[in-house]
Coordinates of C-alpha atoms in Angstrom, one line a residue:
M1 CA -16.7 -29.0 -0.7
A2 CA -15.8 -26.6 -3.9
S3 CA -19.0 -27.2 -5.2
D4 CA -21.0 -25.8 -2.1
N5 CA -18.5 -22.1 -3.1
L6 CA -19.4 -19.4 -5.8
L7 CA -18.2 -19.7 -8.9
V8 CA -16.2 -16.6 -8.4
L9 CA -14.1 -17.9 -5.4
N10 CA -13.5 -21.3 -7.8
A11 CA -12.4 -19.4 -10.3
L12 CA -9.6 -17.2 -8.3
D13 CA -8.2 -20.4 -6.8
T14 CA -7.9 -22.7 -9.4
A15 CA -6.7 -20.0 -12.1
R16 CA -3.1 -20.5 -13.5
T17 CA -1.5 -18.1 -12.4
Q18 CA -0.9 -15.0 -14.5
W19 CA 1.5 -12.0 -15.5
Y20 CA -1.7 -9.7 -13.3
H21 CA -0.4 -11.9 -10.0
V22 CA 3.5 -10.5 -10.2
T23 CA 2.1 -7.5 -11.4
A24 CA 0.3 -7.6 -8.4
V25 CA 3.1 -8.6 -6.2
I26 CA 5.2 -6.5 -8.1
I27 CA 2.4 -3.4 -6.8
A28 CA 1.9 -4.4 -3.9
G29 CA 5.3 -5.1 -2.7
M30 CA 6.7 -1.5 -3.4
G31 CA 4.3 -0.1 -1.1
F32 CA 6.7 -2.4 1.4
F33 CA 10.1 -1.6 0.2
T34 CA 8.9 1.6 0.8
D35 CA 8.2 0.8 4.3
A36 CA 11.0 -0.8 4.4
Y37 CA 13.0 2.1 2.8
D38 CA 11.4 4.9 6.0
L39 CA 11.1 3.1 9.0
F40 CA 15.1 1.7 9.1
C41 CA 17.2 4.5 6.6
I42 CA 16.3 6.1 10.4
S43 CA 18.6 3.7 12.0
T44 CA 21.9 5.3 9.6
V45 CA 21.9 8.6 10.8
S46 CA 20.8 8.8 14.3
K47 CA 24.5 8.8 14.6
L48 CA 25.1 11.4 13.0
L49 CA 21.6 14.5 14.5
G50 CA 23.9 13.2 17.7
R51 CA 26.7 14.7 16.4
L52 CA 25.5 17.4 14.2
Y53 CA 22.9 18.9 17.3
Y54 CA 24.1 17.3 20.7
Y55 CA 28.2 18.3 20.7
D56 CA 28.6 19.5 24.1
P57 CA 32.7 20.4 24.4
A58 CA 32.9 20.2 27.8
T59 CA 32.4 15.5 26.7
K60 CA 35.2 16.3 25.3
A61 CA 33.4 13.3 23.5
P62 CA 31.3 13.3 20.2
G63 CA 28.0 14.3 19.7
K64 CA 25.6 12.0 20.5
L65 CA 21.5 11.6 21.0
P66 CA 20.3 11.1 24.5
H67 CA 18.3 8.6 25.5
M68 CA 14.7 10.0 25.3
A69 CA 15.7 12.0 21.6
N70 CA 17.0 8.9 20.6
N71 CA 13.9 6.3 21.4
W72 CA 12.1 9.2 19.7
V73 CA 13.9 9.5 16.9
I74 CA 13.8 5.6 16.2
G75 CA 10.2 4.6 18.0
V76 CA 8.1 7.4 16.7
A77 CA 7.7 6.0 13.3
L78 CA 6.3 2.7 15.3
V79 CA 4.1 4.7 17.0
G80 CA 1.8 5.8 13.8
T81 CA 2.7 2.4 12.3
L82 CA 0.7 1.2 15.4
S83 CA -1.6 3.8 15.2
G84 CA -2.1 2.9 11.4
Q85 CA -2.1 -0.2 11.3
L86 CA -6.0 -0.2 12.6
V87 CA -7.2 2.3 11.5
F88 CA -6.2 1.2 7.4
G89 CA -7.5 -1.9 8.5
W90 CA -10.9 -1.1 9.4
L91 CA -11.3 1.1 6.4
G92 CA -10.3 -1.7 4.0
D93 CA -13.4 -3.8 5.8
K94 CA -15.4 -1.1 5.8
L95 CA -14.6 1.0 2.5
G96 CA -13.3 -1.8 0.1
R97 CA -9.4 -2.3 0.0
K98 CA -9.1 -0.1 -2.9
K99 CA -10.9 3.0 -1.7
V100 CA -7.9 3.3 0.8
Y101 CA -5.0 1.0 -0.6
G102 CA -3.9 4.7 -2.7
L103 CA -4.3 7.5 0.8
T104 CA -1.0 5.3 2.3
L105 CA 0.7 5.9 -0.5
I106 CA -0.3 9.8 -0.9
L107 CA 0.9 10.4 3.6
M108 CA 4.0 8.9 2.6
V109 CA 5.0 10.9 -0.1
V110 CA 4.5 14.0 1.2
C111 CA 5.2 12.9 5.0
A112 CA 9.1 11.4 4.0
L113 CA 9.4 15.1 2.1
C114 CA 8.8 16.1 5.1
S115 CA 10.5 14.7 7.5
G116 CA 13.2 15.7 5.8
L117 CA 13.0 19.5 6.9
S118 CA 13.0 21.5 9.7
F119 CA 10.9 24.4 11.4
G120 CA 13.9 26.2 12.8
Y121 CA 17.8 25.6 13.9
S122 CA 18.1 23.8 17.0
A123 CA 17.8 20.6 18.3
K124 CA 14.8 20.5 19.6
S125 CA 13.3 22.0 17.0
V126 CA 15.3 20.2 14.6
I127 CA 13.9 16.6 16.1
G128 CA 10.7 17.7 17.0
T129 CA 9.7 18.5 13.5
L130 CA 11.8 15.4 12.3
C131 CA 9.7 12.7 15.5
F132 CA 6.0 15.1 14.5
F133 CA 6.5 13.9 10.7
R134 CA 8.0 10.7 11.3
F135 CA 4.9 9.3 13.6
W136 CA 2.6 10.3 10.1
L137 CA 4.5 8.0 7.7
G138 CA 4.0 5.1 9.6
F139 CA 1.0 6.0 9.4
G140 CA 0.9 5.6 6.3
I141 CA 3.4 2.9 6.5
G142 CA 1.2 1.5 9.0
G143 CA -2.0 1.2 6.3
D144 CA 0.0 -0.7 3.8
Y145 CA 0.8 -4.0 6.3
P146 CA -3.1 -5.0 6.2
L147 CA -4.3 -3.7 2.7
S148 CA -1.5 -5.1 1.0
A149 CA -1.9 -8.4 2.1
T150 CA -6.0 -8.3 2.3
I151 CA -5.3 -7.5 -1.6
M152 CA -2.7 -10.4 -2.1
S153 CA -4.0 -12.6 -0.2
E154 CA -7.8 -11.8 -2.7
Y155 CA -6.1 -12.0 -6.0
A156 CA -4.3 -15.0 -5.4
N157 CA -4.9 -18.5 -6.8
K158 CA -4.3 -21.3 -3.8
S159 CA -1.5 -23.2 -4.6
T160 CA 0.3 -20.3 -5.2
R161 CA -1.2 -17.6 -2.4
G162 CA 1.9 -17.8 0.1
A163 CA 4.0 -17.5 -2.5
F164 CA 2.3 -14.1 -3.2
I165 CA 2.2 -13.1 0.1
A166 CA 5.0 -13.5 0.8
A167 CA 7.0 -11.6 -1.4
V168 CA 4.7 -9.0 -1.6
F169 CA 6.8 -8.8 1.8
A170 CA 10.2 -9.7 1.1
M171 CA 10.0 -6.3 -0.6
Q172 CA 10.7 -4.9 2.8
G173 CA 15.0 -7.3 2.6
V174 CA 15.0 -5.5 -0.3
G175 CA 13.9 -1.9 1.1
I176 CA 16.3 -2.6 4.7
I177 CA 19.6 -2.9 1.1
F178 CA 18.1 -0.1 -0.2
A179 CA 18.3 2.3 3.4
G180 CA 21.8 1.1 4.1
L181 CA 23.2 1.4 0.0
V182 CA 20.6 5.4 -1.1
S183 CA 22.6 5.9 3.2
M184 CA 26.1 5.4 2.6
I185 CA 26.1 6.7 -1.4
I186 CA 24.6 10.1 0.1
S187 CA 27.1 10.2 3.0
N188 CA 30.3 8.2 0.3
V189 CA 29.6 11.1 -1.5
F190 CA 29.5 13.9 0.5
L191 CA 32.6 12.5 2.4
I192 CA 35.0 12.7 -0.4
K193 CA 33.5 16.3 -1.1
Y194 CA 33.6 17.5 2.8
G195 CA 35.0 15.0 4.4
G196 CA 36.1 16.2 7.4
T197 CA 38.9 15.3 10.0
P198 CA 38.6 12.5 13.0
F199 CA 37.1 13.4 15.9
D200 CA 40.3 13.5 18.1
Q201 CA 42.5 16.0 15.4
D202 CA 40.1 18.7 15.8
E203 CA 36.3 18.2 17.2
I204 CA 35.1 20.8 16.2
L205 CA 35.8 20.3 12.4
S206 CA 35.4 16.9 12.4
T207 CA 31.6 17.1 12.4
E208 CA 31.1 19.2 9.3
P209 CA 28.6 21.2 8.6
E210 CA 27.8 20.2 5.6
A211 CA 26.3 16.2 7.2
D212 CA 23.2 18.1 8.2
Y213 CA 22.4 18.3 4.0
V214 CA 22.6 14.5 4.0
W215 CA 20.5 12.8 6.6
R216 CA 18.1 14.5 5.1
I217 CA 18.9 14.3 1.9
V218 CA 18.5 10.5 2.6
L219 CA 14.8 11.1 4.5
M220 CA 13.0 12.2 0.7
V221 CA 14.5 9.5 -0.8
G222 CA 12.1 7.3 0.6
A223 CA 9.3 9.9 -1.3
L224 CA 9.7 8.7 -4.7
P225 CA 9.1 4.4 -4.9
A226 CA 5.9 5.6 -3.4
L227 CA 5.0 8.5 -5.4
V228 CA 6.1 6.3 -8.7
T229 CA 3.9 3.4 -6.9
Y230 CA 1.1 5.4 -6.7
Y231 CA -0.4 5.2 -10.5
W232 CA -0.9 2.0 -11.4
R233 CA -2.2 0.8 -7.8
M234 CA -4.4 3.2 -8.9
K235 CA -5.5 1.4 -11.9
M236 CA -5.9 -1.8 -10.0
P237 CA -9.8 -2.9 -9.2
E238 CA -11.4 -4.3 -6.3
T239 CA -10.8 -7.8 -4.6
G240 CA -13.3 -10.0 -6.0
R241 CA -14.0 -11.9 -2.4
Y242 CA -14.5 -8.4 -1.5
T243 CA -17.4 -7.0 -4.4
A244 CA -18.9 -10.6 -4.3
I245 CA -19.5 -11.9 -0.2
I246 CA -19.6 -8.4 1.4
E247 CA -20.8 -6.3 -1.8
G248 CA -23.1 -8.7 -2.6
N249 CA -22.5 -8.1 -7.0
A250 CA -20.2 -11.7 -7.9
K251 CA -21.6 -9.6 -11.4
Q252 CA -19.4 -6.6 -10.6
A253 CA -16.8 -9.1 -9.1
A254 CA -16.6 -11.0 -12.8
I255 CA -16.3 -7.9 -14.1
N256 CA -13.3 -6.6 -11.8
M257 CA -11.9 -10.1 -11.6
G258 CA -12.0 -10.5 -16.3
K259 CA -10.8 -7.4 -16.4
V260 CA -7.0 -8.1 -15.1
L261 CA -7.3 -12.0 -14.9
D262 CA -8.2 -13.8 -18.2
I263 CA -11.1 -16.7 -15.8
E264 CA -13.9 -17.1 -16.6
I265 CA -17.0 -16.9 -14.1
Q266 CA -20.6 -17.7 -14.3
E267 CA -23.3 -14.7 -13.1
E268 CA -24.9 -16.8 -9.6
G269 CA -27.7 -15.6 -7.1
D270 CA -29.2 -17.5 -4.4
K271 CA -25.7 -18.9 -3.5
L272 CA -25.0 -15.2 -3.4
A273 CA -27.3 -14.3 -1.4
Q274 CA -26.8 -17.2 1.0
F275 CA -23.1 -17.2 1.3
K276 CA -23.7 -13.8 2.1
A277 CA -25.9 -14.1 4.5
A278 CA -24.0 -17.2 6.5
N279 CA -21.1 -14.6 7.4
E280 CA -22.8 -11.9 8.9
Y281 CA -21.3 -12.1 12.7
P282 CA -18.9 -8.7 13.4
L283 CA -16.5 -9.4 14.9
L284 CA -17.2 -8.8 18.4
S285 CA -19.3 -12.0 18.8
S286 CA -19.3 -15.2 20.0
E287 CA -19.4 -16.9 17.0
F288 CA -16.3 -15.1 15.9
F289 CA -14.0 -16.2 19.1
Q290 CA -16.0 -19.1 18.7
R291 CA -14.6 -19.6 15.4
H292 CA -11.8 -17.3 14.9
G293 CA -10.6 -16.8 18.7
L294 CA -7.8 -19.2 19.7
H295 CA -6.6 -18.1 15.8
L296 CA -6.4 -14.3 16.3
I297 CA -4.9 -14.6 19.3
G298 CA -2.0 -16.5 17.9
T299 CA -1.6 -14.0 15.6
M300 CA -1.4 -11.8 17.9
T301 CA 1.4 -12.7 20.3
T302 CA 3.8 -15.1 17.5
W303 CA 3.7 -11.5 16.3
F304 CA 4.2 -9.9 19.0
L305 CA 7.2 -12.0 20.7
L306 CA 9.0 -11.7 16.1
D307 CA 9.1 -8.4 16.3
I308 CA 10.1 -7.6 19.8
A309 CA 13.5 -9.9 19.2
F310 CA 13.0 -8.5 15.3
Y311 CA 12.8 -4.5 15.6
S312 CA 16.0 -5.2 18.2
Q313 CA 18.0 -6.9 16.0
N314 CA 18.0 -3.9 13.0
L315 CA 17.2 -0.9 15.2
T316 CA 20.0 -1.9 17.5
Q317 CA 22.2 -3.1 15.0
K318 CA 24.5 0.5 15.4
D319 CA 25.0 0.4 18.2
I320 CA 26.8 -3.6 18.0
F321 CA 28.4 -2.9 15.1
P322 CA 31.7 -1.5 16.6
V323 CA 32.0 -5.2 18.5
M324 CA 32.4 -6.7 15.6
G325 CA 34.5 -4.5 14.3
L326 CA 32.5 -3.3 11.2
T327 CA 33.1 -0.1 13.0
S328 CA 35.3 1.9 14.0
K329 CA 34.9 3.7 16.8
A330 CA 33.1 7.7 17.0
Q331 CA 36.6 9.7 18.7
N332 CA 38.4 8.2 15.5
I333 CA 36.7 9.0 12.7
S334 CA 34.8 11.8 11.2
A335 CA 31.1 12.6 11.7
L336 CA 30.1 11.0 7.9
R337 CA 32.5 8.1 8.4
E338 CA 30.8 7.1 10.8
M339 CA 27.8 7.0 9.1
F340 CA 29.5 5.8 6.1
E341 CA 31.0 2.5 8.2
T342 CA 27.4 2.5 9.6
S343 CA 25.2 2.0 6.7
R344 CA 28.1 0.1 4.7
A345 CA 27.9 -2.2 7.5
M346 CA 23.8 -1.9 7.2
F347 CA 24.2 -2.6 3.4
V348 CA 26.3 -6.3 3.8
I349 CA 24.2 -7.5 6.4
A350 CA 21.3 -7.4 5.5
L351 CA 22.7 -7.8 2.1
L352 CA 23.9 -11.0 3.5
G353 CA 21.9 -12.5 6.4
T354 CA 17.9 -10.3 6.2
F355 CA 18.0 -10.6 2.0
P356 CA 18.4 -14.2 1.4
G357 CA 15.6 -15.0 4.0
Y358 CA 13.0 -13.8 3.1
W359 CA 13.4 -15.8 0.0
F360 CA 14.1 -18.9 1.2
T361 CA 11.1 -18.1 2.8
V362 CA 9.2 -17.8 -0.5
F363 CA 10.3 -20.6 -2.2
F364 CA 9.4 -22.8 0.5
I365 CA 6.4 -21.8 2.1
E366 CA 3.9 -23.5 0.0
K367 CA 6.5 -27.2 0.0
I368 CA 7.3 -27.0 4.2
G369 CA 3.7 -24.6 5.1
R370 CA 3.8 -22.0 7.1
F371 CA 3.2 -24.0 10.1
R372 CA 6.8 -26.0 10.1
I373 CA 8.8 -22.8 8.6
Q374 CA 7.4 -20.4 11.7
L375 CA 8.2 -22.9 13.9
M376 CA 11.5 -23.5 12.8
G377 CA 12.6 -20.2 12.8
F378 CA 11.7 -19.4 16.2
F379 CA 13.7 -22.1 17.7
M380 CA 16.8 -20.9 15.1
M381 CA 16.5 -17.6 16.4
T382 CA 16.2 -18.9 19.9
V383 CA 19.2 -20.8 20.1
F384 CA 21.3 -18.7 18.0
M385 CA 20.7 -15.2 20.9
A386 CA 21.5 -17.3 23.5
I387 CA 25.1 -18.7 22.8
I388 CA 25.1 -15.1 21.9
G389 CA 24.2 -13.7 25.4
V390 CA 25.6 -16.2 26.5
K391 CA 29.7 -16.5 25.1
Y392 CA 29.7 -12.0 24.2
D393 CA 32.7 -11.2 26.0
Y394 CA 34.0 -14.9 24.6
L395 CA 32.9 -13.3 21.2
K396 CA 33.1 -9.3 20.8
T397 CA 37.2 -10.2 20.7
K398 CA 39.0 -8.7 17.7
E399 CA 40.1 -12.6 17.1
H400 CA 35.9 -13.8 17.0
K401 CA 34.4 -10.7 15.1
W402 CA 33.5 -12.2 11.9
T403 CA 32.0 -16.0 14.3
F404 CA 30.2 -13.1 15.9
A405 CA 29.1 -12.0 12.7
T406 CA 27.7 -14.7 11.1
L407 CA 25.9 -15.9 14.2
Y408 CA 24.4 -12.0 14.1
G409 CA 23.7 -12.7 10.2
L410 CA 21.8 -16.4 10.9
T411 CA 19.3 -14.4 13.2
F412 CA 18.2 -12.6 10.6
F413 CA 18.0 -15.1 8.2
F414 CA 16.2 -17.2 10.6
A415 CA 13.8 -14.6 11.7
N416 CA 12.8 -14.1 7.4
F417 CA 13.0 -17.6 6.3
G418 CA 10.4 -17.7 10.0
P419 CA 7.9 -15.8 11.6
N420 CA 8.6 -12.6 10.3
S421 CA 6.9 -13.6 7.0
T422 CA 4.4 -16.6 8.6
T423 CA 2.9 -13.8 11.0
F424 CA 2.4 -12.0 7.8
V425 CA 1.3 -14.3 5.6
L426 CA -1.8 -16.2 8.3
P427 CA -3.6 -13.7 8.9
A428 CA -4.2 -12.3 5.8
E429 CA -5.6 -16.1 5.5
L430 CA -6.8 -17.5 8.6
F431 CA -9.9 -14.6 8.6
P432 CA -13.4 -14.4 6.8
T433 CA -12.8 -12.0 3.5
R434 CA -15.5 -9.5 6.0
V435 CA -13.3 -9.2 8.9
R436 CA -9.3 -9.9 6.6
S437 CA -7.6 -6.6 7.1
T438 CA -9.2 -5.8 10.7
C439 CA -8.1 -8.8 11.7
H440 CA -4.4 -8.7 10.0
A441 CA -4.9 -4.7 11.3
L442 CA -4.9 -6.2 15.3
S443 CA -2.7 -8.9 14.6
A444 CA 0.4 -6.1 13.0
A445 CA -0.3 -3.7 15.8
S446 CA -0.1 -5.9 17.9
G447 CA 3.5 -6.7 16.3
K448 CA 4.6 -3.4 16.5
A449 CA 3.1 -2.7 20.1
G450 CA 6.5 -6.0 20.6
A451 CA 8.5 -3.6 18.7
M452 CA 7.6 -0.2 20.8
I453 CA 8.9 -2.5 23.5
S454 CA 12.2 -2.8 21.4
A455 CA 13.0 1.2 20.3
F456 CA 12.0 2.4 24.1
G457 CA 12.7 -0.5 26.2
I458 CA 15.6 -3.0 25.0
Q459 CA 17.8 -0.1 23.0
Q460 CA 18.2 1.5 26.8
Y461 CA 20.9 -2.7 27.0
T462 CA 22.6 -1.6 23.7
Q463 CA 23.5 2.6 23.6
D464 CA 25.6 3.0 25.5
G465 CA 28.2 -0.5 25.0
N466 CA 27.8 -2.5 28.5
V467 CA 28.7 -5.7 28.0
H468 CA 26.6 -6.8 30.7
K469 CA 23.7 -4.7 29.7
I470 CA 23.6 -6.4 26.0
K471 CA 24.3 -10.0 27.1
K472 CA 21.3 -9.4 29.5
A473 CA 19.2 -7.7 26.3
M474 CA 20.2 -10.9 23.8
M475 CA 18.8 -13.7 27.1
L476 CA 16.1 -11.9 27.4
L477 CA 15.3 -11.9 23.2
A478 CA 15.7 -15.2 23.2
V479 CA 13.3 -16.2 25.8
T480 CA 10.6 -13.6 23.8
N481 CA 11.6 -16.5 21.1
M482 CA 10.8 -19.4 22.7
L483 CA 7.3 -17.9 23.9
G484 CA 6.8 -17.2 20.0
F485 CA 8.1 -20.6 19.2
A486 CA 5.2 -21.8 22.5
F487 CA 2.5 -19.6 20.7
T488 CA 2.7 -20.9 17.1
F489 CA 1.3 -23.4 18.5
L490 CA -2.8 -22.1 18.6
V491 CA -2.2 -21.0 15.0
T492 CA -2.6 -23.5 11.5
E493 CA -1.8 -24.7 8.5
T494 CA -3.6 -23.2 5.5
K495 CA -1.0 -23.5 2.3
G496 CA -2.8 -25.8 -0.1
R497 CA -7.2 -24.7 1.4
S498 CA -9.0 -21.9 -0.7
L499 CA -9.4 -18.6 1.8
E500 CA -13.0 -20.0 1.9
E501 CA -12.1 -23.4 3.6
I502 CA -9.4 -22.1 5.8
S503 CA -12.5 -20.0 7.9
G504 CA -14.9 -21.7 7.4
E505 CA -16.8 -19.1 5.0
D506 CA -18.4 -22.0 3.1
G507 CA -19.8 -23.8 5.8
R508 CA -18.1 -25.2 7.3
Q509 CA -15.9 -26.3 10.3
N510 CA -12.4 -24.3 10.5
E511 CA -9.8 -25.6 12.7
T512 CA -11.4 -23.8 16.5
Q513 CA -14.1 -24.8 16.4
M514 CA -12.3 -29.2 15.8
K515 CA -10.3 -28.2 18.5
T516 CA -7.0 -28.0 16.0
S517 CA -3.6 -26.6 16.1
K518 CA -1.3 -28.9 13.8
P519 CA -1.3 -28.6 10.1
V520 CA -3.8 -30.6 8.5
S521 CA -2.5 -33.7 6.6
G522 CA -5.3 -34.5 4.5
H523 CA -4.2 -31.3 2.1
Q524 CA -0.2 -33.1 0.9
D525 CA -0.3 -31.4 -2.4
D526 CA 2.9 -30.0 -2.8
G527 CA 1.7 -26.7 -3.1
W528 CA 2.6 -25.6 -6.8
E529 CA 0.2 -26.1 -9.5

């Protein structure tokens, strides 16, 4: 009951939606915009790196990154992201959300700039430098996941919390669009000025020397949004929930929230001590496992399975584009032209398929609920990927390229109007304040482990354009999505309820204790007040 809860928490849960809520979405969201730009712009430049540094005249073919080098260039940032999620997630619970929130951005700014530099001129030194700095760039990006999600969930009121967290994550879609757009613009500017001849006309001049600046500029642009956001992040106060529940200071929580939100909060003493004492159990305890174990297994497995499919789609699309007819064969164009066409195709797919899905989630998450959106998304991804896998020979013919592009775009749409958004939202709501950031970090890191399987495993099936291997990869991903559908039943619906009610911090049993994993029927409000 509301009366069982702390007044500071009730005030946050019932506060009307205010301008600061929107500001918080933008501040946290700009971090995710940067994350997505930095993670996915590498797909637009990886083929260019191959042509610049790995051309071998004996092959009579354009230069191409060796499989191992390609996997590391694409995947090393994901390894860093996984590490950063675990470290910053833990620090967010130990030191406070605000104290470590700015560190992630500083790391992202420095490493985005350094990614565009290289020690030496040889292929080994350039790729080695790039991988080193992209690991640490990923480390900073990793911190953004648990901290942004946790801060947004703890600021928001209960009626629009899901939409606000989803809106922060939706900035990832904008970041992917900009990764394609910026790469397209920069490569086109250089193409107009320095454009070379197609490879089949002149093998040497088809790789423009000036192209070496292009990939560096594209990677370095990622520092700008992080730099712009830093000042505003430092002005954000610590969340009221962390200050009240973990630091035990309801008065300071009231002062902090009063600075940014138009709410009246009364101070409490005895109830705060009671509330704090009831929630002291650590992550590694039988009490945590009894209360939240199934939910943690659910959020970790679904995010893991989703990211195998989601990152396979994003990181291998450069190999799928030629089949769709969205890009020309490498032999028929110059290096810069290849980058321009790859970036354009990525931009179009992101704009028409990826971007709308994120915002459908924002608009419908409080109506339909997290649980049903996740189930629907996994199911539809299974269907479309299975169709692509079974009918790949048929779809890759020239006359069916638009059918292929539509099916491929729909898998992106239902990934984002589905589990790619909800797996980010649910861990920010299901767990108690004391371990919320850590549990979100564990779930996100599990996702990045799935992304690494994609980068180091699934990509092997698509790089050579082998029809049989690509069919196998798509069928494998369809099975992965079906498993994600099944594991979704380990989580529960969270819409319309306070964070303390969901996690059992208010003294009541949560769903794990009551042995239920279905949407709670007792909360039928539409979520918007």
